PDB file of C-alpha atoms in Angstrom:
ATOM      1  CA  MET M   1     -59.360 -56.718 -55.871  1.00 85.00           C
ATOM      2  CA  ILE M   2     -58.021 -55.765 -52.411  1.00 90.00           C
ATOM      3  CA  TRP M   3     -54.589 -54.947 -53.830  1.00 92.00           C
ATOM      4  CA  GLU M   4     -56.170 -52.680 -56.410  1.00 93.00           C
ATOM      5  CA  THR M   5     -58.064 -50.803 -53.674  1.00 93.00           C
ATOM      6  CA  VAL M   6     -54.898 -50.366 -51.583  1.00 92.00           C
ATOM      7  CA  ARG M   7     -52.920 -49.132 -54.607  1.00 93.00           C
ATOM      8  CA  LEU M   8     -55.678 -46.668 -55.524  1.00 92.00           C
ATOM      9  CA  SER M   9     -55.801 -45.385 -51.899  1.00 90.00           C
ATOM     10  CA  LEU M  10     -52.033 -44.854 -51.731  1.00 91.00           C
ATOM     11  CA  ARG M  11     -52.064 -42.985 -55.056  1.00 93.00           C
ATOM     12  CA  SER M  12     -54.874 -40.712 -53.757  1.00 91.00           C
ATOM     13  CA  ILE M  13     -52.920 -40.012 -50.564  1.00 90.00           C
ATOM     14  CA  ARG M  14     -49.773 -39.135 -52.567  1.00 91.00           C
ATOM     15  CA  ARG M  15     -51.692 -36.758 -54.856  1.00 93.00           C
ATOM     16  CA  ASN M  16     -53.359 -34.915 -51.923  1.00 92.00           C
ATOM     17  CA  VAL M  17     -50.548 -34.811 -49.360  1.00 91.00           C
ATOM     18  CA  LEU M  18     -51.691 -31.642 -47.562  1.00 93.00           C
ATOM     19  CA  ARG M  19     -55.290 -32.830 -47.281  1.00 93.00           C
ATOM     20  CA  SER M  20     -54.127 -36.207 -45.973  1.00 92.00           C
ATOM     21  CA  PHE M  21     -51.781 -34.571 -43.451  1.00 94.00           C
ATOM     22  CA  LEU M  22     -54.499 -32.228 -42.164  1.00 95.00           C
ATOM     23  CA  THR M  23     -56.950 -35.124 -41.820  1.00 94.00           C
ATOM     24  CA  LEU M  24     -54.392 -37.136 -39.875  1.00 94.00           C
ATOM     25  CA  LEU M  25     -53.587 -34.111 -37.692  1.00 96.00           C
ATOM     26  CA  GLY M  26     -57.278 -33.562 -36.920  1.00 97.00           C
ATOM     27  CA  ILE M  27     -57.716 -37.178 -35.880  1.00 97.00           C
ATOM     28  CA  VAL M  28     -54.628 -37.058 -33.623  1.00 97.00           C
ATOM     29  CA  ILE M  29     -55.700 -33.787 -31.968  1.00 98.00           C
ATOM     30  CA  GLY M  30     -59.239 -35.093 -31.433  1.00 97.00           C
ATOM     31  CA  VAL M  31     -58.093 -38.332 -29.834  1.00 97.00           C
ATOM     32  CA  ALA M  32     -55.576 -36.459 -27.646  1.00 97.00           C
ATOM     33  CA  ALA M  33     -58.292 -34.019 -26.512  1.00 97.00           C
ATOM     34  CA  VAL M  34     -60.642 -36.853 -25.564  1.00 97.00           C
ATOM     35  CA  ILE M  35     -57.893 -38.647 -23.624  1.00 97.00           C
ATOM     36  CA  ALA M  36     -56.891 -35.398 -21.855  1.00 97.00           C
ATOM     37  CA  MET M  37     -60.489 -34.618 -20.857  1.00 97.00           C
ATOM     38  CA  LEU M  38     -61.061 -38.117 -19.502  1.00 96.00           C
ATOM     39  CA  THR M  39     -57.801 -37.988 -17.543  1.00 96.00           C
ATOM     40  CA  ILE M  40     -58.543 -34.548 -16.090  1.00 96.00           C
ATOM     41  CA  GLY M  41     -62.101 -35.596 -15.224  1.00 95.00           C
ATOM     42  CA  SER M  42     -61.047 -38.772 -13.440  1.00 95.00           C
ATOM     43  CA  GLY M  43     -58.235 -36.943 -11.614  1.00 94.00           C
ATOM     44  CA  THR M  44     -60.620 -34.237 -10.441  1.00 95.00           C
ATOM     45  CA  THR M  45     -63.137 -36.829  -9.317  1.00 94.00           C
ATOM     46  CA  ALA M  46     -60.465 -38.661  -7.317  1.00 93.00           C
ATOM     47  CA  LYS M  47     -59.309 -35.379  -5.706  1.00 93.00           C
ATOM     48  CA  VAL M  48     -62.850 -34.414  -4.689  1.00 92.00           C
ATOM     49  CA  LYS M  49     -63.482 -37.893  -3.268  1.00 88.00           C
ATOM     50  CA  ALA M  50     -60.236 -37.692  -1.281  1.00 86.00           C
ATOM     51  CA  ASP M  51     -61.143 -34.245   0.075  1.00 83.00           C
ATOM     52  CA  ILE M  52     -64.605 -35.412   1.090  1.00 81.00           C
ATOM     53  CA  SER M  53     -63.221 -38.531   2.740  1.00 78.00           C
ATOM     54  CA  LYS M  54     -60.820 -36.344   4.739  1.00 74.00           C
ATOM     55  CA  LEU M  55     -63.833 -34.691   6.307  1.00 71.00           C
ATOM     56  CA  GLY M  56     -64.754 -38.133   7.501  1.00 62.00           C
ATOM     57  CA  SER M  57     -67.862 -39.352   9.174  1.00 62.00           C
ATOM     58  CA  ASN M  58     -66.270 -38.832  12.574  1.00 68.00           C
ATOM     59  CA  LEU M  59     -66.067 -35.021  12.481  1.00 73.00           C
ATOM     60  CA  LEU M  60     -68.538 -33.352  14.812  1.00 75.00           C
ATOM     61  CA  VAL M  61     -69.023 -29.591  14.645  1.00 75.00           C
ATOM     62  CA  VAL M  62     -70.849 -27.978  17.573  1.00 77.00           C
ATOM     63  CA  ARG M  63     -72.275 -24.495  17.019  1.00 75.00           C
ATOM     64  CA  SER M  64     -74.295 -22.258  19.268  1.00 74.00           C
ATOM     65  CA  GLY M  65     -77.960 -21.928  18.483  1.00 69.00           C
ATOM     66  CA  ARG M  66     -81.304 -20.775  19.754  1.00 62.00           C
ATOM     67  CA  PRO M  67     -83.344 -22.997  22.031  1.00 60.00           C
ATOM     68  CA  ALA M  68     -86.779 -23.955  20.781  1.00 57.00           C
ATOM     69  CA  GLY M  69     -89.485 -21.945  22.456  1.00 59.00           C
ATOM     70  CA  PRO M  70     -92.789 -20.237  21.738  1.00 59.00           C
ATOM     71  CA  GLY M  71     -93.061 -19.535  18.052  1.00 56.00           C
ATOM     72  CA  GLY M  72     -90.705 -22.395  17.151  1.00 56.00           C
ATOM     73  CA  PRO M  73     -86.926 -22.421  16.905  1.00 55.00           C
ATOM     74  CA  GLY M  74     -85.421 -18.966  16.532  1.00 53.00           C
ATOM     75  CA  GLY M  75     -88.381 -16.979  17.779  1.00 54.00           C
ATOM     76  CA  LEU M  76     -88.060 -13.212  17.853  1.00 55.00           C
ATOM     77  CA  ASP M  77     -87.728 -12.992  21.615  1.00 55.00           C
ATOM     78  CA  GLN M  78     -84.770 -15.389  21.811  1.00 58.00           C
ATOM     79  CA  VAL M  79     -81.114 -14.389  21.795  1.00 64.00           C
ATOM     80  CA  VAL M  80     -78.299 -16.548  20.442  1.00 65.00           C
ATOM     81  CA  ARG M  81     -75.980 -17.544  23.271  1.00 72.00           C
ATOM     82  CA  PRO M  82     -72.403 -18.082  22.067  1.00 76.00           C
ATOM     83  CA  LEU M  83     -70.458 -21.069  23.330  1.00 80.00           C
ATOM     84  CA  ALA M  84     -68.235 -20.246  26.300  1.00 82.00           C
ATOM     85  CA  GLU M  85     -65.128 -21.752  27.896  1.00 84.00           C
ATOM     86  CA  LYS M  86     -67.308 -23.802  30.256  1.00 87.00           C
ATOM     87  CA  ASP M  87     -69.049 -25.355  27.240  1.00 84.00           C
ATOM     88  CA  LEU M  88     -65.670 -26.380  25.830  1.00 83.00           C
ATOM     89  CA  ALA M  89     -64.654 -27.807  29.208  1.00 85.00           C
ATOM     90  CA  ALA M  90     -67.904 -29.808  29.335  1.00 87.00           C
ATOM     91  CA  LEU M  91     -67.275 -31.214  25.853  1.00 84.00           C
ATOM     92  CA  VAL M  92     -63.722 -32.204  26.792  1.00 83.00           C
ATOM     93  CA  ALA M  93     -64.976 -33.876  29.991  1.00 86.00           C
ATOM     94  CA  HIS M  94     -67.813 -35.819  28.370  1.00 86.00           C
ATOM     95  CA  LEU M  95     -66.292 -36.775  25.011  1.00 82.00           C
ATOM     96  CA  SER M  96     -63.552 -39.081  26.230  1.00 80.00           C
ATOM     97  CA  GLY M  97     -63.187 -40.951  22.906  1.00 79.00           C
ATOM     98  CA  ALA M  98     -62.534 -37.837  20.821  1.00 80.00           C
ATOM     99  CA  ARG M  99     -59.113 -37.618  19.178  1.00 80.00           C
ATOM    100  CA  ALA M 100     -59.069 -33.824  19.288  1.00 83.00           C
ATOM    101  CA  ILE M 101     -61.384 -31.085  20.505  1.00 83.00           C
ATOM    102  CA  SER M 102     -60.676 -27.590  19.313  1.00 83.00           C
ATOM    103  CA  PRO M 103     -62.629 -24.342  19.655  1.00 84.00           C
ATOM    104  CA  ALA M 104     -62.743 -22.091  16.614  1.00 83.00           C
ATOM    105  CA  SER M 105     -64.183 -18.706  15.790  1.00 82.00           C
ATOM    106  CA  GLN M 106     -64.556 -17.623  12.174  1.00 84.00           C
ATOM    107  CA  LYS M 107     -65.153 -14.174  10.756  1.00 89.00           C
ATOM    108  CA  GLN M 108     -64.926 -12.359   7.445  1.00 92.00           C
ATOM    109  CA  VAL M 109     -62.610  -9.336   7.637  1.00 92.00           C
ATOM    110  CA  ARG M 110     -61.314  -6.722   5.242  1.00 93.00           C
ATOM    111  CA  VAL M 111     -57.532  -6.713   4.841  1.00 90.00           C
ATOM    112  CA  ILE M 112     -55.957  -3.499   3.568  1.00 92.00           C
ATOM    113  CA  PHE M 113     -52.312  -3.172   2.507  1.00 91.00           C
ATOM    114  CA  GLY M 114     -51.306  -0.070   0.598  1.00 91.00           C
ATOM    115  CA  THR M 115     -53.834   0.325  -2.203  1.00 92.00           C
ATOM    116  CA  GLU M 116     -54.951  -3.335  -2.065  1.00 92.00           C
ATOM    117  CA  SER M 117     -58.165  -4.196  -0.221  1.00 92.00           C
ATOM    118  CA  LEU M 118     -59.375  -7.788   0.057  1.00 92.00           C
ATOM    119  CA  THR M 119     -62.009  -9.665   2.048  1.00 93.00           C
ATOM    120  CA  SER M 120     -60.658 -12.766   3.728  1.00 92.00           C
ATOM    121  CA  GLY M 121     -61.842 -15.394   6.179  1.00 91.00           C
ATOM    122  CA  VAL M 122     -60.020 -15.558   9.519  1.00 88.00           C
ATOM    123  CA  THR M 123     -60.186 -18.484  11.940  1.00 85.00           C
ATOM    124  CA  GLY M 124     -59.103 -18.088  15.544  1.00 84.00           C
ATOM    125  CA  THR M 125     -58.367 -21.430  17.213  1.00 84.00           C
ATOM    126  CA  ASP M 126     -55.842 -23.426  19.212  1.00 83.00           C
ATOM    127  CA  SER M 127     -53.151 -25.959  18.338  1.00 80.00           C
ATOM    128  CA  ALA M 128     -55.535 -28.958  18.312  1.00 82.00           C
ATOM    129  CA  TYR M 129     -57.396 -27.572  15.259  1.00 81.00           C
ATOM    130  CA  LEU M 130     -54.985 -29.161  12.760  1.00 81.00           C
ATOM    131  CA  ASP M 131     -55.419 -32.568  14.429  1.00 79.00           C
ATOM    132  CA  ALA M 132     -59.206 -32.205  14.566  1.00 79.00           C
ATOM    133  CA  ARG M 133     -59.392 -31.429  10.845  1.00 78.00           C
ATOM    134  CA  ASP M 134     -56.662 -33.961   9.966  1.00 76.00           C
ATOM    135  CA  TRP M 135     -54.738 -31.277   8.074  1.00 79.00           C
ATOM    136  CA  LYS M 136     -51.045 -31.564   7.242  1.00 82.00           C
ATOM    137  CA  LEU M 137     -48.815 -28.535   6.829  1.00 84.00           C
ATOM    138  CA  VAL M 138     -47.159 -28.085   3.452  1.00 87.00           C
ATOM    139  CA  SER M 139     -44.677 -25.500   4.656  1.00 87.00           C
ATOM    140  CA  GLY M 140     -43.899 -23.621   7.832  1.00 84.00           C
ATOM    141  CA  ARG M 141     -44.452 -24.941  11.322  1.00 81.00           C
ATOM    142  CA  PRO M 142     -47.574 -25.619  13.353  1.00 78.00           C
ATOM    143  CA  PHE M 143     -48.502 -22.985  15.885  1.00 77.00           C
ATOM    144  CA  SER M 144     -48.592 -23.910  19.532  1.00 73.00           C
ATOM    145  CA  ASP M 145     -50.466 -22.679  22.556  1.00 65.00           C
ATOM    146  CA  PRO M 146     -48.658 -19.900  24.396  1.00 64.00           C
ATOM    147  CA  LYS M 147     -46.780 -21.095  27.465  1.00 57.00           C
ATOM    148  CA  PRO M 148     -47.120 -19.104  30.656  1.00 53.00           C
ATOM    149  CA  ALA M 149     -44.086 -17.005  31.460  1.00 48.00           C
ATOM    150  CA  ARG M 150     -41.878 -18.502  34.171  1.00 49.00           C
ATOM    151  CA  ALA M 151     -40.718 -16.368  37.026  1.00 45.00           C
ATOM    152  CA  GLN M 152     -36.967 -15.998  37.087  1.00 46.00           C
ATOM    153  CA  ALA M 153     -35.166 -16.094  40.374  1.00 46.00           C
ATOM    154  CA  CYS M 154     -32.888 -13.195  41.102  1.00 44.00           C
ATOM    155  CA  ALA M 155     -29.567 -14.009  42.712  1.00 40.00           C
TER     156      ALA M 155
END
């Protein structure tokens, strides 16, 4: 009985070669698409987890803010005081266990070149910023703090 079923199936496949080929092709493409989607999904998940873990639980960002006063935080009569150099010096003095402390100022600017006009984010900082963020350069060289000019002796 089983041999009869197999023989009948093979005869049906031989009579409808194009239909059999298209069915097989559809199954192969479907399985490949499922495997590709699962692979891309797991790769993306791993990349996002790695990026989030790079932020780490040991990254502390200090921003200026408004002191709480009458009317609650951010009352109308209060002015935001930006962080100054003395604030940075105080952080460096009191945070002795920090691996890196780096000031940064961020702003959105419009960049115009010829007929192209783009909005881009600009960060002004010092050389410790890459260490603080645990970023590695892919190409180029890290920037360094400017060194004071040395006086040259005249002979």
